[in-house]
C-alpha positions in Angstrom: 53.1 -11.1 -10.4 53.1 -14.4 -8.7 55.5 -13.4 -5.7 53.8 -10.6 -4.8 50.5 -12.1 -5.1 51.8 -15.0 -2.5 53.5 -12.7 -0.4 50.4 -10.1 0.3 48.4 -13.2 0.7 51.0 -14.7 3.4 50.9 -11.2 5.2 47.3 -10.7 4.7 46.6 -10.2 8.9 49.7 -8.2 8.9 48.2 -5.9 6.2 44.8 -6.1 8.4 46.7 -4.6 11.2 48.5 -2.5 9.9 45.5 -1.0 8.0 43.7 -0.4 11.3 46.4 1.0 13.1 46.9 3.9 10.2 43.3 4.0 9.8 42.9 4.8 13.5 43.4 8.6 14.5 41.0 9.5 10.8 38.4 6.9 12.8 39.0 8.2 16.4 38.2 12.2 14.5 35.2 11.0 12.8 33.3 9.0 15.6 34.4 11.8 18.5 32.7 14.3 16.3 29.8 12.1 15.5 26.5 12.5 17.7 28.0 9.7 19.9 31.0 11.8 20.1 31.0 12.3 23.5 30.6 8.5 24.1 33.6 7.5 21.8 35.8 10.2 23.9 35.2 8.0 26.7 35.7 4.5 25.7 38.4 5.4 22.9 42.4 5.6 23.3 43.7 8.8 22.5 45.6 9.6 19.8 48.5 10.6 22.5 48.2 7.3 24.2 48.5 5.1 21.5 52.0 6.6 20.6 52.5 5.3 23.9 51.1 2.2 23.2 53.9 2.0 20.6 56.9 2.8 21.7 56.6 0.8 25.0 54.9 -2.0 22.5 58.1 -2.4 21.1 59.8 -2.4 24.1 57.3 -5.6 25.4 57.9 -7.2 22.3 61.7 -6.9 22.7 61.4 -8.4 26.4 59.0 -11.3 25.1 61.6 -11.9 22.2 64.1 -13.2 25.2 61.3 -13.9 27.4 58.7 -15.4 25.2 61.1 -17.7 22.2 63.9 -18.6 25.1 62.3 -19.1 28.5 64.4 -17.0 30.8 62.6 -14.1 32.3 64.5 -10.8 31.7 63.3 -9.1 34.9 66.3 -6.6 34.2 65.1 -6.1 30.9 64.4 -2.1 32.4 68.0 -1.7 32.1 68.3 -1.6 28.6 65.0 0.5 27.7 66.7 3.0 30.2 70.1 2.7 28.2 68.6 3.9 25.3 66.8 6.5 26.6 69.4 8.1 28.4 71.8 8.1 25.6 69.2 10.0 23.4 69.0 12.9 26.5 72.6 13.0 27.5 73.5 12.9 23.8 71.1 15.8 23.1 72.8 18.1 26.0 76.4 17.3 25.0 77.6 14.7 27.2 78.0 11.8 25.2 81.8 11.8 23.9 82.3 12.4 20.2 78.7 12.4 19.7 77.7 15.9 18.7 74.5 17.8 20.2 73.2 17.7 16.6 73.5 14.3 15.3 70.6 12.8 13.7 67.7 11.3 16.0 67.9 7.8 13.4 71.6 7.5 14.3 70.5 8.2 18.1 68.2 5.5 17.9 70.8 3.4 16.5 73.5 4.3 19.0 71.1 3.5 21.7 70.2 0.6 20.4 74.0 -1.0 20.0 74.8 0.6 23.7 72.1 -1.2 25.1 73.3 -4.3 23.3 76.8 -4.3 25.1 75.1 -3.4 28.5 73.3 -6.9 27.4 76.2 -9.0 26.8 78.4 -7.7 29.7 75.4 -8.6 32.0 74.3 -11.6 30.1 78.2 -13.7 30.2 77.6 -13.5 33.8 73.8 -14.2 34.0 73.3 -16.9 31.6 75.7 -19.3 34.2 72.1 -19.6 36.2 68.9 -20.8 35.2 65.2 -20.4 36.0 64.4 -18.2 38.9 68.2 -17.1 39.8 68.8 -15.9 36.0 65.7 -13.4 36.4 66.8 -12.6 40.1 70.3 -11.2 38.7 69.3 -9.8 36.0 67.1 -7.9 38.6 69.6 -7.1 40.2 72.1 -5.6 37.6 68.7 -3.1 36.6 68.9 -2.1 40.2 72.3 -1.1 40.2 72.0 0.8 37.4 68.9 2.3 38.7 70.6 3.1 41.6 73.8 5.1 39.6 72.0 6.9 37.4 69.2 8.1 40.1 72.5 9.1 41.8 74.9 10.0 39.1 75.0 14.0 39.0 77.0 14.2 35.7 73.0 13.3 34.3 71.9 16.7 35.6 71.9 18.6 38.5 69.2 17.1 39.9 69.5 13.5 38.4 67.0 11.9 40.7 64.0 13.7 39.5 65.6 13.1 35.9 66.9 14.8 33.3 65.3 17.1 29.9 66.8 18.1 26.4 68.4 21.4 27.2 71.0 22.0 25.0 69.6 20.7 21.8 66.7 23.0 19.9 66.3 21.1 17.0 63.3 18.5 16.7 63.9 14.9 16.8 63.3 14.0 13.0 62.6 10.7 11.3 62.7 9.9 7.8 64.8 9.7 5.0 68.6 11.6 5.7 69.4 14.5 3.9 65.8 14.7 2.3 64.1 17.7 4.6 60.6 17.2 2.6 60.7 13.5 4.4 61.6 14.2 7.7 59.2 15.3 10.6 59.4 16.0 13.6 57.9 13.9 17.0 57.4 15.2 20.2 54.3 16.5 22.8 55.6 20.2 22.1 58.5 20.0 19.4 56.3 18.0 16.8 55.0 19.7 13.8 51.8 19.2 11.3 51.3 18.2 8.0 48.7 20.3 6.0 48.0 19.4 2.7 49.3 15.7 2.4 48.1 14.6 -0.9 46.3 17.7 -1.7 43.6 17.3 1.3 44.9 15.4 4.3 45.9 17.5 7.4 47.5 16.0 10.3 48.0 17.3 13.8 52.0 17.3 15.5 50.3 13.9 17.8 49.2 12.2 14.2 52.2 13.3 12.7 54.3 11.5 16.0 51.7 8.5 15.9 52.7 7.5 12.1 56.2 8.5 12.5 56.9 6.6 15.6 54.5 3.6 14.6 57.0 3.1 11.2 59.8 2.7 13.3 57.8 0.1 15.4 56.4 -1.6 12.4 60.1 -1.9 11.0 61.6 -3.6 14.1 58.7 -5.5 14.5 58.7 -7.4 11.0 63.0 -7.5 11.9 62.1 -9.3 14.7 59.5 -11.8 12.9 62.1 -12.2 10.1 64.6 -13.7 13.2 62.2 -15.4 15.3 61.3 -17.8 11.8 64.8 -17.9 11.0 67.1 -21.1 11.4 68.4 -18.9 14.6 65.2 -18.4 15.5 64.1 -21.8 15.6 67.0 -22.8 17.6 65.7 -20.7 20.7 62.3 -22.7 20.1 64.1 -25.7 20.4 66.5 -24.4 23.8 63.2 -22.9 25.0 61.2 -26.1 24.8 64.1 -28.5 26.0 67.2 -26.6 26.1 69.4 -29.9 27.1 68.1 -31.7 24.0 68.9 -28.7 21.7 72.7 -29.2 23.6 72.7 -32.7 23.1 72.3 -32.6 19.5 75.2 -29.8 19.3 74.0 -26.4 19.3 76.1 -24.4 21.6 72.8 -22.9 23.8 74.5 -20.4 25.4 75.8 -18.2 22.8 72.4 -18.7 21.3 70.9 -17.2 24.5 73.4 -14.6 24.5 72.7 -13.8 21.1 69.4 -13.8 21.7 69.9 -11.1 24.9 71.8 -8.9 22.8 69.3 -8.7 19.7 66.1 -8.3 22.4 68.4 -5.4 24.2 68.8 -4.1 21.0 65.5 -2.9 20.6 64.8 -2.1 23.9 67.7 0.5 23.5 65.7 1.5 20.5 62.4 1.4 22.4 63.8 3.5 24.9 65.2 6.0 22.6 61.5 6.8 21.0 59.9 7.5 24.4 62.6 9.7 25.1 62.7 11.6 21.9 59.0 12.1 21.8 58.9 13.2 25.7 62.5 15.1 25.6 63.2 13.8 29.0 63.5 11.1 31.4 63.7 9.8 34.8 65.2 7.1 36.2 61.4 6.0 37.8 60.2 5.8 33.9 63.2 4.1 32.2 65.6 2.0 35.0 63.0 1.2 37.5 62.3 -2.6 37.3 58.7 -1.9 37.9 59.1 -0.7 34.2 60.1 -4.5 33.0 57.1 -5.3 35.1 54.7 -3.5 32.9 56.5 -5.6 29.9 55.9 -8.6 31.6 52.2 -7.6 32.2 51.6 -7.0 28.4 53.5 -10.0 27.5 51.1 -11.9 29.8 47.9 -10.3 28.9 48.9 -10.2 25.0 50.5 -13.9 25.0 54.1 -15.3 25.2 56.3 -16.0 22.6 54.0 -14.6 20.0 55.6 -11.3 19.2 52.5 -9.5 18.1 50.9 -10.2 21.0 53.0 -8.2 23.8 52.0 -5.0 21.8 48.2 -5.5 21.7 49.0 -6.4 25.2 49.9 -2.9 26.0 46.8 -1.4 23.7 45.0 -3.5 26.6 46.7 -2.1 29.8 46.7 1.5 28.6 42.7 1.1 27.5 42.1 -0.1 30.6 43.7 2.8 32.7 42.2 5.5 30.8 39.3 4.3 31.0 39.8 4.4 34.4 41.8 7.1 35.1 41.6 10.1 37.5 38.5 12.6 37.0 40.0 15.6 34.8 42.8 13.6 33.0 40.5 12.8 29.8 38.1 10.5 28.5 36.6 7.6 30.8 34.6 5.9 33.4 34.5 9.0 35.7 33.7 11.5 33.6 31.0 9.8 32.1 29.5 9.1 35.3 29.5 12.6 36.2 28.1 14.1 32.7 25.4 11.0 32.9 24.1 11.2 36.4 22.3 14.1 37.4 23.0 16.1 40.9 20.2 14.6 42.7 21.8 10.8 42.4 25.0 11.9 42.7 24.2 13.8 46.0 21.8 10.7 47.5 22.6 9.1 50.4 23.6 5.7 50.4 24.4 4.6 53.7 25.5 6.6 56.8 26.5 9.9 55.4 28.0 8.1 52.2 26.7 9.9 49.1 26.6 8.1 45.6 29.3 11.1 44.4 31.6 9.9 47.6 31.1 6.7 47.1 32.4 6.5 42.6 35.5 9.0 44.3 36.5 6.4 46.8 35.8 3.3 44.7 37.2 4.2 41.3 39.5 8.1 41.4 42.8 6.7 41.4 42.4 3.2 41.4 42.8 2.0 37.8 46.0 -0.3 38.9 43.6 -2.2 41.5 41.2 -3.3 38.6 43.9 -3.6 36.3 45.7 -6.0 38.7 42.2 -7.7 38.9 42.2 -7.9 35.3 45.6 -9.4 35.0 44.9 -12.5 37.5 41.8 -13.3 36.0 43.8 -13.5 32.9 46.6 -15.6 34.6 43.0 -17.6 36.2 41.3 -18.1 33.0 43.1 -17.3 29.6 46.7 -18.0 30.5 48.2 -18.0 27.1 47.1 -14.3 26.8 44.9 -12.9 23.5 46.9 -13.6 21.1 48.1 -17.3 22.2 44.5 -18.4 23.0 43.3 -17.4 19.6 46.2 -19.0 18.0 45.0 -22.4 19.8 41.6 -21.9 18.8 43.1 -21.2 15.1 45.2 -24.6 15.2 48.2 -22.1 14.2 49.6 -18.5 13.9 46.8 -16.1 12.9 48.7 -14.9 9.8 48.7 -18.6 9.0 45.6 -19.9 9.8 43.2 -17.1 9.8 43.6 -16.7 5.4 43.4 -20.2 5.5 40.3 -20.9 7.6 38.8 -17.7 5.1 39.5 -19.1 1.7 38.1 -22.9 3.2 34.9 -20.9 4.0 34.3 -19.4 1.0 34.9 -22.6 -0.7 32.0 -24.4 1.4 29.7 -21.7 0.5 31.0 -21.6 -3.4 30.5 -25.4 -3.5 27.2 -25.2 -1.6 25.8 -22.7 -3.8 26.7 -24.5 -6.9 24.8 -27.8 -5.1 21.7 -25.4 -4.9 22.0 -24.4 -8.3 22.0 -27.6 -9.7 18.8 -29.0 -7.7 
């Protein structure tokens, strides 16, 4: 029992967050029907967002895997979330070659995955000539042209600009085990489906049933991509990223490393790509190709901390927090409707200066501009906490989290064992 033992308490954090993450929709229930229910609605994620949260979690991750352990910013990185996206739409309506309308949503994910991987090495042979701000520039670049095709590519759809939906396809998207139906489910806003019953007494709803489903699949590549990051390869893009002429010098050829490294982070953007589109069963060029969509990566990289993984995700749980809270007036929980169930019609109709009512005055200020204070947000983090969450608590720590954080832990309860045993003895 000694491996295991060592092993659980290695991955004790890991356990910690996974534990809150499958704990969460059970918690988000309980509080929002709690007398501060109405409170927890506003200040609380949704269940819907956080599958969100997940899906383009991994794709962060992915970019910061390139990004974050290498040092060459992927501003391209777009390309290959939209890769595997569209390969799970157009595969679903019959327009990927040999690839039938029904073939399993794993294999999809897969497929996507590995297409988005050539798209990386075709692009990366030619980008990984340049260096600093020109690599990012043409990796910008290639995303645009893509962007560009498929916006204009009517083989997509009739209409490819405004994007394209599952049409031909009417079976669910499935995860689970192949060939066992009693583990598969189904994800999606309309085509998932419910578990009643689960161990004699747990019922979930089609979004809890997509929020554990597409958080495995997240949770898998995540812990593949820890397993590469502290692997010998893994520690060679530490070394290329920290002094990439010294990690030459001593022999390591750096640029099939980096190209290696493209190829692996494309990978799982393809994958990434391929669960937002099977849980939406559609796309658009806008949501997938766009380079404003790497942006958003970059954003949670920064916010959540480079080169730590983890951190890129959490990053995103930030961001999307943020923006509900935020959000428009009728689009769910947050600042705005709390205003409006918490101030009565007398403030809200009082004057404030020159015809400019209290009620006027929130609409202009906050409906609709979440991505102002976000932006705000994201310099004071840039300002004041530039390695992100993650990274600034790792410097506080002295190490990783799931490194020091047991260790810092079992030294305090130690002091207080040896403390009390002082007491006892006077």
């Amino acid at each position: 029992m000694a491996w295991p033992v060592q092993y659980l308490r290695d991955h004790v954090v890991h356990l910690a967050v996974i534990a809150f993450f499958a704990a969460y929709p059970g918690v988000y229930a309980v509080l929002t029907n709690s007398p501060v229910g109405q409170e927890m609605a506003y200040l609380l994620p949704r269940v819907e967002t956080m599958i969100a949260v997940f899906y383009f979690g991994l794709f962060a991750m992915s970019f910061d895997f390139i990004s974050g352990y290498t040092g060459y910013l992927s501003f391209g990185h777009a390309a290959f979330y939209g890769a595997g996206a569209y390969l799970v739409v157009l595969a679903s309506n019959g327009k990927i070659p040999f690839v039938p309308v029904d073939t399993p949503f794993v294999a999809l994910l897969v497929l996507g995955g590995f297409v988005a991987l050539v798209l990386a090495v075709i692009i990366g042979v030619v980008s990984f000539r340049l260096t600093g701000v020109y690599f990012a520039m043409i990796t910008l670049g290639f995303s645009q042209v893509l962007y560009v095709f498929i916006r204009d590519w009517d083989y997509v759809g009739s209409n490819p600009r405004d994007g394209i939906a599952v049409l031909e396809r009417t079976a669910p998207f499935n995860i689970g085990v192949p060939g066992v139906d009693a583990l598969n489910l189904a994800i999606g806003q309309l085509a998932g489906e419910s578990v009643e019953g689960f161990l004699g007494f747990l019922t979930f709803s089609p979004a809890e049933v997509s929020y554990y489903i597409v958080g495995l699949v997240v949770a898998g590549c995540y812990f593949a991509l820890q397993r590469i990051v502290h692997s010998p390869f893994g520690r060679v893009l530490i070394a290329i990223r920290e002094n990439e002429e010294r990690a030459r010098a001593i022999g390591y050829d750096t640029f099939r490393y980096k190209l290696g490294a493209f190829a692996l982070s494309a990978f799982f953007a393809g994958v990434a790509g391929g669960l937002f589109a099977g849980f939406r069963r559609s796309v658009t060029p806008e949501n997938s190709f766009y380079f404003l969509v790497a942006g958003d990566a970059l954003l949670a990289a920064i916010i959540g901390g480079f080169g730590t993984i983890a951190g890129p995700l959490f990053g995103r749980l930030f961001d999307e927090t943020i923006r509900e809270f935020l959000s428009k007036g009728g689009e769910g929980g947050g600042l705005l409707p709390f205003i409006d169930d918490t101030l009565g019609e007398a403030t809200l109709s009082t004057v404030l200066y020159d015809g400019l009512t209290v009620n006027r005055a929130i609409d202009t200020f906050l409906n609709g501009h979440a991505a102002l204070y976000l932006g705000i947000v994201f310099v004071l983090f840039v300002l004041y906490v530039p390695n992100g969450l993650l990274g600034t608590l790792r410097d506080r720590l002295g190490g990783t989290v799931a490194d020091r954080l047991p260790a810092r832990a079992v030294h305090l309860v130690r002091a207080r064992t040896v403390d009390q045993s002082a007491s006892d003895d006077d």
